[in-house]
CSV table of C-alpha atoms and ligand atoms in Angstrom, one decimal:
chain,number,residue,atom,x,y,z
V,1,MET,CA,89.2,39.6,38.6
V,2,SER,CA,92.6,41.4,38.1
V,3,VAL,CA,93.4,43.9,40.7
V,4,LEU,CA,95.7,45.8,38.3
V,5,VAL,CA,95.8,45.7,34.5
V,6,VAL,CA,98.6,47.6,32.7
V,7,ASP,CA,98.0,47.6,29.0
V,8,ASP,CA,100.5,48.9,26.4
V,9,LEU,CA,101.6,51.6,28.8
V,10,ARG,CA,104.0,54.3,27.6
V,11,THR,CA,105.4,57.0,29.9
V,12,SER,CA,107.4,59.8,28.3
V,13,LEU,CA,109.7,62.5,29.5
V,14,GLN,CA,110.1,65.9,27.9
V,15,ILE,CA,113.7,66.9,28.0
V,16,ASN,CA,115.1,69.9,26.2
V,17,GLY,CA,112.3,69.9,23.7
V,18,GLY,CA,112.7,66.1,22.9
V,19,GLU,CA,110.3,63.3,24.0
V,20,TYR,CA,111.9,60.2,25.5
V,21,HIS,CA,110.1,57.0,26.5
V,22,ALA,CA,111.0,56.0,30.0
V,23,VAL,CA,108.4,53.2,30.0
V,24,ARG,CA,107.7,51.6,26.6
V,25,GLU,CA,104.6,49.5,25.7
V,26,ILE,CA,104.4,47.6,28.9
V,27,SER,CA,101.6,45.1,29.6
V,28,PHE,CA,100.9,42.9,32.6
V,29,SER,CA,98.3,42.2,35.2
V,30,ILE,CA,98.2,41.3,38.9
V,31,GLU,CA,95.6,39.1,40.4
V,32,GLU,CA,94.1,39.1,43.9
V,33,GLY,CA,96.6,37.8,46.4
V,34,GLU,CA,99.4,37.7,43.9
V,35,THR,CA,102.8,39.3,44.0
V,36,LEU,CA,104.5,40.4,40.9
V,37,ALA,CA,108.2,41.4,41.4
V,38,VAL,CA,109.7,43.9,39.0
V,39,VAL,CA,113.5,43.6,38.7
V,40,GLY,CA,116.3,45.3,36.8
V,41,GLU,CA,119.3,47.5,37.4
V,42,SER,CA,118.9,51.1,38.4
V,43,GLY,CA,117.7,53.2,35.5
V,44,CYS,CA,115.6,50.4,34.0
V,45,GLY,CA,112.3,52.2,34.6
V,46,LYS,CA,111.0,50.3,37.6
V,47,SER,CA,110.2,53.3,39.7
V,48,MET,CA,108.8,55.2,36.8
V,49,LEU,CA,106.4,52.4,36.2
V,50,ALA,CA,105.3,52.5,39.8
V,51,MET,CA,104.9,56.3,39.7
V,52,SER,CA,102.8,55.9,36.5
V,53,ILE,CA,100.5,53.6,38.2
V,54,MET,CA,100.2,55.9,41.2
V,55,ARG,CA,100.0,58.9,38.9
V,56,LEU,CA,102.7,60.6,40.9
V,57,LEU,CA,104.9,61.5,38.0
V,58,PRO,CA,107.4,64.4,38.0
V,59,SER,CA,106.2,67.4,36.0
V,60,VAL,CA,108.3,66.6,32.9
V,61,ALA,CA,106.8,63.1,32.7
V,62,SER,CA,103.4,62.0,31.4
V,63,ILE,CA,101.5,58.9,30.3
V,64,THR,CA,101.4,59.2,26.6
V,65,ALA,CA,99.8,55.9,25.6
V,66,GLY,CA,98.0,52.8,27.0
V,67,ARG,CA,95.8,52.3,30.0
V,68,ILE,CA,95.9,51.4,33.6
V,69,LEU,CA,92.9,49.7,35.2
V,70,LEU,CA,92.8,49.5,39.0
V,71,ASP,CA,90.1,47.1,40.0
V,72,SER,CA,88.5,47.8,36.6
V,73,LEU,CA,88.7,51.6,37.2
V,74,PRO,CA,90.6,53.4,34.3
V,75,ILE,CA,92.8,55.7,36.3
V,76,GLU,CA,93.4,58.1,33.4
V,77,ALA,CA,89.7,59.1,33.8
V,78,VAL,CA,90.1,60.0,37.5
V,79,SER,CA,90.6,63.7,38.4
V,80,GLU,CA,93.6,64.8,40.5
V,81,THR,CA,91.4,65.1,43.6
V,82,GLY,CA,89.9,61.7,42.9
V,83,MET,CA,93.4,60.2,42.5
V,84,GLU,CA,94.3,61.5,46.0
V,85,ARG,CA,91.4,59.4,47.3
V,86,VAL,CA,92.4,56.4,45.1
V,87,ARG,CA,96.0,56.6,46.5
V,88,GLY,CA,94.7,56.8,50.1
V,89,ALA,CA,92.0,54.1,49.8
V,90,LYS,CA,92.7,51.7,46.9
V,91,ILE,CA,96.5,51.7,46.6
V,92,GLY,CA,98.8,51.3,49.6
V,93,MET,CA,102.4,52.4,49.3
V,94,VAL,CA,105.5,51.3,51.1
V,95,PHE,CA,108.8,52.9,50.1
V,96,GLN,CA,112.5,52.3,50.9
V,97,GLU,CA,112.9,54.9,53.6
V,98,PRO,CA,110.0,55.0,56.1
V,99,MET,CA,110.9,58.5,57.4
V,100,THR,CA,110.0,60.0,54.1
V,101,ALA,CA,106.5,58.6,54.4
V,102,LEU,CA,106.0,59.7,58.0
V,103,ASN,CA,105.5,63.2,59.5
V,104,PRO,CA,108.1,63.7,62.2
V,105,VAL,CA,105.9,66.1,64.3
V,106,LEU,CA,102.8,63.8,64.5
V,107,THR,CA,102.6,60.7,66.7
V,108,VAL,CA,102.4,57.5,64.8
V,109,GLY,CA,98.9,56.8,66.1
V,110,GLU,CA,97.6,60.2,64.8
V,111,GLN,CA,99.2,59.4,61.4
V,112,ILE,CA,97.5,56.0,61.2
V,113,SER,CA,94.2,57.5,62.4
V,114,GLU,CA,94.1,60.2,59.8
V,115,PRO,CA,93.2,58.1,56.7
V,116,LEU,CA,90.7,56.1,58.8
V,117,ARG,CA,88.8,59.4,59.5
V,118,ASP,CA,89.3,60.9,56.0
V,119,HIS,CA,88.6,57.8,53.9
V,120,LEU,CA,86.4,55.6,56.1
V,121,GLY,CA,84.6,58.3,58.0
V,122,LEU,CA,85.5,57.0,61.4
V,123,SER,CA,85.1,59.2,64.5
V,124,ARG,CA,88.2,60.2,66.4
V,125,ARG,CA,87.5,57.5,69.1
V,126,GLU,CA,86.8,54.8,66.5
V,127,ALA,CA,89.9,55.7,64.4
V,128,ARG,CA,92.1,55.5,67.5
V,129,LYS,CA,90.8,52.0,68.3
V,130,ALA,CA,91.2,50.9,64.7
V,131,ALA,CA,94.7,52.4,64.5
V,132,ILE,CA,95.8,50.5,67.6
V,133,GLY,CA,94.3,47.3,66.0
V,134,LEU,CA,96.4,48.0,62.9
V,135,MET,CA,99.5,48.5,65.0
V,136,GLU,CA,98.9,45.2,66.6
V,137,LYS,CA,98.3,43.6,63.2
V,138,VAL,CA,101.7,44.7,62.0
V,139,ARG,CA,103.1,43.4,65.3
V,140,ILE,CA,104.2,46.6,67.0
V,141,PRO,CA,104.6,45.5,70.6
V,142,SER,CA,102.6,47.4,73.3
V,143,ALA,CA,100.6,49.1,70.5
V,144,ALA,CA,98.2,51.0,72.8
V,145,SER,CA,101.0,52.7,74.7
V,146,ARG,CA,103.1,53.4,71.6
V,147,TYR,CA,100.1,55.1,69.9
V,148,SER,CA,101.4,58.4,71.2
V,149,SER,CA,105.1,57.9,70.3
V,150,TYR,CA,106.8,59.9,67.5
V,151,PRO,CA,108.5,58.2,64.5
V,152,HIS,CA,112.0,59.1,65.8
V,153,GLU,CA,111.3,57.0,68.9
V,154,PHE,CA,111.0,53.8,66.7
V,155,SER,CA,113.7,51.7,65.1
V,156,GLY,CA,113.9,51.5,61.3
V,157,GLY,CA,112.1,48.2,61.2
V,158,MET,CA,109.3,49.4,63.5
V,159,ARG,CA,109.0,52.6,61.5
V,160,GLN,CA,108.5,50.4,58.4
V,161,ARG,CA,105.8,48.5,60.3
V,162,VAL,CA,104.0,51.9,60.9
V,163,VAL,CA,104.2,52.7,57.2
V,164,ILE,CA,102.7,49.3,56.4
V,165,ALA,CA,99.9,49.9,58.9
V,166,LEU,CA,99.3,53.2,57.1
V,167,ALA,CA,99.4,51.5,53.7
V,168,ILE,CA,96.8,48.8,54.6
V,169,ALA,CA,94.6,51.1,56.8
V,170,CYS,CA,91.8,51.5,54.2
V,171,HIS,CA,91.9,47.9,52.9
V,172,PRO,CA,93.6,48.7,49.5
V,173,ARG,CA,93.3,46.4,46.6
V,174,LEU,CA,96.9,47.0,45.5
V,175,LEU,CA,100.1,47.3,47.5
V,176,ILE,CA,103.1,48.9,45.8
V,177,ALA,CA,106.3,48.2,47.7
V,178,ASP,CA,109.3,49.9,46.2
V,179,GLU,CA,112.5,48.4,47.7
V,180,PRO,CA,110.7,48.1,51.1
V,181,THR,CA,113.5,46.5,53.0
V,182,THR,CA,116.7,47.8,51.3
V,183,ALA,CA,117.4,50.1,54.3
V,184,LEU,CA,117.0,47.4,56.9
V,185,ASP,CA,119.3,44.7,58.2
V,186,VAL,CA,118.8,41.1,57.0
V,187,THR,CA,116.8,39.8,60.0
V,188,VAL,CA,114.4,42.7,60.0
V,189,GLN,CA,114.1,42.4,56.1
V,190,ARG,CA,112.8,38.9,56.4
V,191,GLN,CA,110.3,39.8,59.2
V,192,ILE,CA,109.0,42.7,57.1
V,193,LEU,CA,108.7,40.6,53.9
V,194,ASP,CA,107.0,37.8,55.8
V,195,LEU,CA,104.6,40.3,57.3
V,196,LEU,CA,103.8,41.7,53.8
V,197,ASP,CA,103.1,38.2,52.6
V,198,VAL,CA,100.6,37.5,55.5
V,199,LEU,CA,98.8,40.8,55.0
V,200,ARG,CA,98.6,40.4,51.3
V,201,THR,CA,97.1,37.0,51.6
V,202,GLU,CA,94.7,37.9,54.4
V,203,GLY,CA,93.6,41.1,52.6
V,204,LYS,CA,93.5,39.5,49.1
V,205,MET,CA,95.6,42.4,47.9
V,206,GLY,CA,97.7,42.3,44.8
V,207,MET,CA,101.3,43.4,45.3
V,208,LEU,CA,103.7,45.1,43.0
V,209,LEU,CA,107.2,44.5,44.5
V,210,ILE,CA,110.1,46.4,43.2
V,211,THR,CA,113.4,45.0,44.2
V,212,HIS,CA,117.1,44.7,43.3
V,213,ASN,CA,117.4,41.5,45.3
V,214,LEU,CA,116.8,38.2,43.5
V,215,GLY,CA,116.7,36.4,46.8
V,216,ILE,CA,113.6,38.4,47.7
V,217,VAL,CA,112.1,37.6,44.3
V,218,ALA,CA,112.7,33.8,44.9
V,219,GLY,CA,111.2,33.8,48.3
V,220,HIS,CA,108.3,36.3,48.1
V,221,ALA,CA,107.0,36.7,44.6
V,222,ASP,CA,104.7,34.6,42.4
V,223,ARG,CA,105.7,36.1,39.1
V,224,VAL,CA,108.6,38.3,37.9
V,225,ALA,CA,108.9,41.0,35.3
V,226,VAL,CA,112.4,41.9,34.1
V,227,MET,CA,112.8,45.5,32.9
V,228,TYR,CA,115.6,46.9,30.9
V,229,GLY,CA,115.8,50.5,29.5
V,230,GLY,CA,112.1,51.1,30.1
V,231,ASP,CA,111.1,47.9,28.3
V,232,LEU,CA,109.6,44.8,29.9
V,233,VAL,CA,112.0,42.3,28.4
V,234,GLU,CA,110.7,39.1,30.0
V,235,SER,CA,108.0,38.0,32.4
V,236,ALA,CA,107.3,34.5,33.8
V,237,THR,CA,106.5,32.7,37.0
V,238,VAL,CA,109.4,32.9,39.4
V,239,THR,CA,110.1,29.2,39.0
V,240,ASP,CA,110.1,29.4,35.3
V,241,LEU,CA,112.3,32.4,35.1
V,242,PHE,CA,114.9,31.0,37.5
V,243,ARG,CA,114.9,27.6,35.6
V,244,ASN,CA,114.6,28.8,32.0
V,245,PRO,CA,115.6,32.5,31.6
V,246,ALA,CA,115.2,33.3,27.9
V,247,HIS,CA,116.1,37.0,27.4
V,248,PRO,CA,119.9,37.5,27.2
V,249,TYR,CA,119.6,40.2,30.0
V,250,SER,CA,117.7,37.8,32.3
V,251,ARG,CA,120.2,35.1,31.6
V,252,ALA,CA,123.1,37.5,32.3
V,253,LEU,CA,121.5,38.6,35.6
V,254,LEU,CA,121.1,35.1,36.8
V,255,ALA,CA,124.4,33.8,35.4
V,256,SER,CA,126.3,36.5,37.3
V,257,LEU,CA,124.7,35.5,40.6
V,258,PRO,CA,126.6,32.7,42.3
V,259,ARG,CA,124.2,33.3,45.2
V,260,VAL,CA,120.6,34.6,44.7
V,261,ASP,CA,120.7,36.9,47.7
V,262,ARG,CA,123.3,39.2,46.0
V,263,ASP,CA,122.1,42.7,45.0
V,264,LEU,CA,121.7,43.5,41.3
V,265,SER,CA,123.2,46.9,41.9
V,266,GLU,CA,126.5,45.1,42.7
V,267,LEU,CA,126.7,43.2,39.5
V,268,ALA,CA,130.0,43.7,37.7
V,269,SER,CA,129.8,40.8,35.3
V,270,ILE,CA,127.4,42.3,32.7
V,271,PRO,CA,129.7,44.6,30.7
V,272,GLY,CA,128.6,48.2,30.1
V,273,ARG,CA,125.8,50.1,31.7
V,274,VAL,CA,122.1,50.8,31.1
V,275,PRO,CA,122.1,53.7,28.5
V,276,THR,CA,120.7,57.0,29.7
V,277,LEU,CA,117.2,58.0,28.4
V,278,VAL,CA,118.6,60.4,25.8
V,279,ASN,CA,121.1,57.9,24.5
V,280,MET,CA,118.8,54.9,24.1
V,281,PRO,CA,119.5,52.8,20.9
V,282,ASP,CA,116.7,52.9,18.3
V,283,GLY,CA,116.4,49.2,18.2
V,284,CYS,CA,116.8,46.8,21.1
V,285,ARG,CA,117.9,48.8,24.1
V,286,PHE,CA,120.1,46.0,25.4
V,287,MET,CA,121.9,45.8,22.1
V,288,ASP,CA,125.2,47.4,23.2
V,289,ARG,CA,125.6,44.7,26.0
V,290,CYS,CA,124.1,41.7,24.3
V,291,PRO,CA,126.4,38.9,23.1
V,292,HIS,CA,123.8,37.7,20.6
V,293,ALA,CA,123.1,41.1,18.9
V,294,MET,CA,122.2,40.8,15.2
V,295,GLU,CA,121.8,43.3,12.4
V,296,LYS,CA,118.1,43.8,12.9
V,297,CYS,CA,118.5,44.4,16.7
V,298,ASN,CA,120.2,47.6,15.7
V,299,SER,CA,117.4,48.9,13.5
V,300,MET,CA,114.1,47.8,15.1
V,301,PRO,CA,113.0,47.2,18.7
V,302,PRO,CA,111.9,43.6,19.1
V,303,PRO,CA,108.1,43.2,19.4
V,304,ALA,CA,106.5,43.2,22.8
V,305,ASP,CA,104.1,40.4,22.2
V,306,VAL,CA,106.3,37.3,21.9
V,307,GLY,CA,104.6,34.8,24.2
V,308,ASP,CA,101.9,35.4,26.7
V,309,ALA,CA,102.4,38.3,29.1
V,310,ASN,CA,100.8,36.3,31.9
V,311,LEU,CA,102.7,33.0,31.2
V,312,HIS,CA,106.2,33.4,29.8
V,313,MET,CA,106.8,36.5,27.6
V,314,VAL,CA,110.1,37.5,26.2
V,315,ARG,CA,110.9,40.5,24.1
V,316,CYS,CA,113.9,39.6,21.9
V,317,TRP,CA,114.5,39.0,18.2
V,318,LEU,CA,116.0,35.6,19.0
V,319,TYR,CA,112.5,34.3,19.7
V,320,VAL,CA,110.7,35.9,16.8
V,321,GLN,CA,110.0,33.6,13.8
V,322,GLY,CA,113.2,33.3,11.9
V,323,GLY,CA,115.4,34.2,14.9
V,324,GLU,CA,118.2,31.9,16.1
V,325,HIS,CA,116.0,30.3,18.8
V,326,ALA,CA,112.5,30.8,17.4
V,327,ALA,CA,110.2,27.9,18.1
S,401,LIG,FE1,120.1,40.7,22.1
S,401,LIG,FE2,118.9,41.3,19.8
S,401,LIG,FE3,117.6,40.0,21.7
S,401,LIG,FE4,118.2,42.5,22.0
S,401,LIG,S1,116.8,41.7,20.5
S,401,LIG,S2,118.5,41.0,23.5
S,401,LIG,S3,120.2,42.7,21.0
S,401,LIG,S4,119.4,39.3,20.6
């Protein structure tokens, strides 16, 4: 059974009386124990997609079409209070900067104990024991004695381990990790990603991994979704995408990487920039940067359903019947 199904999702922003689509007709699913990496430059809609799934959108944004099923539960039918419970118990979240997820005036142990009492109904004593167990699980040394330490007494890597302990405390079905290691040095990055892999497999969780780093995608994801301008432009297994990138944007990303551990935010070899939401072209959103752009790319967005979303899907007129490369 799929842990997460996103079906034809559209998230729109209201800006100065106009409606702009920040996420446009996106479909994918994540299975138990699977990691889907979402990649693309800044401004491509990756975080807006994650916020849509968590229903943590800014006030100007709303989901205007499509559905999101979390463990078969349609989240649009869940009340705001119910969503707080879903976020605490069914979705674990790990963000780039652990300090934003932690309360500086509470000990790390108290913070890990809180959801155990709130969502699992454990007593204070039981929650303390379980929290220490979680701290051991995420490999925080001397867990029992560090229960009473404050976040500022931990290094960046150890703080991220505390956030991961919090994220998995209630056995979530889905883990959303948004640039979870960007703020950490390379050695600690690898340790945290390896830890997430182990916990995901053990807990049979699905993981949505948002990253700029194609090295992380290659080493830690099963499938990859490439986003551009709020569109899902290509999705495939990691092996398939690295060997046979089809969309001109995916090809450009990979071609401009002499080493796969370079950061997408540093790419200079794709001319131009992601257009802002209010300046998106009517047709294909990659059109201004695409070396293969044709007349119809200008007038109509390419259809989203070329190929199979769970095998190899590409959203480009080149692959539609009659296009240059159509099968
Ligand atoms: Fe390029 Fe046209 Fe494909 Fe867009 S639809 S990526 S402009 S060829």
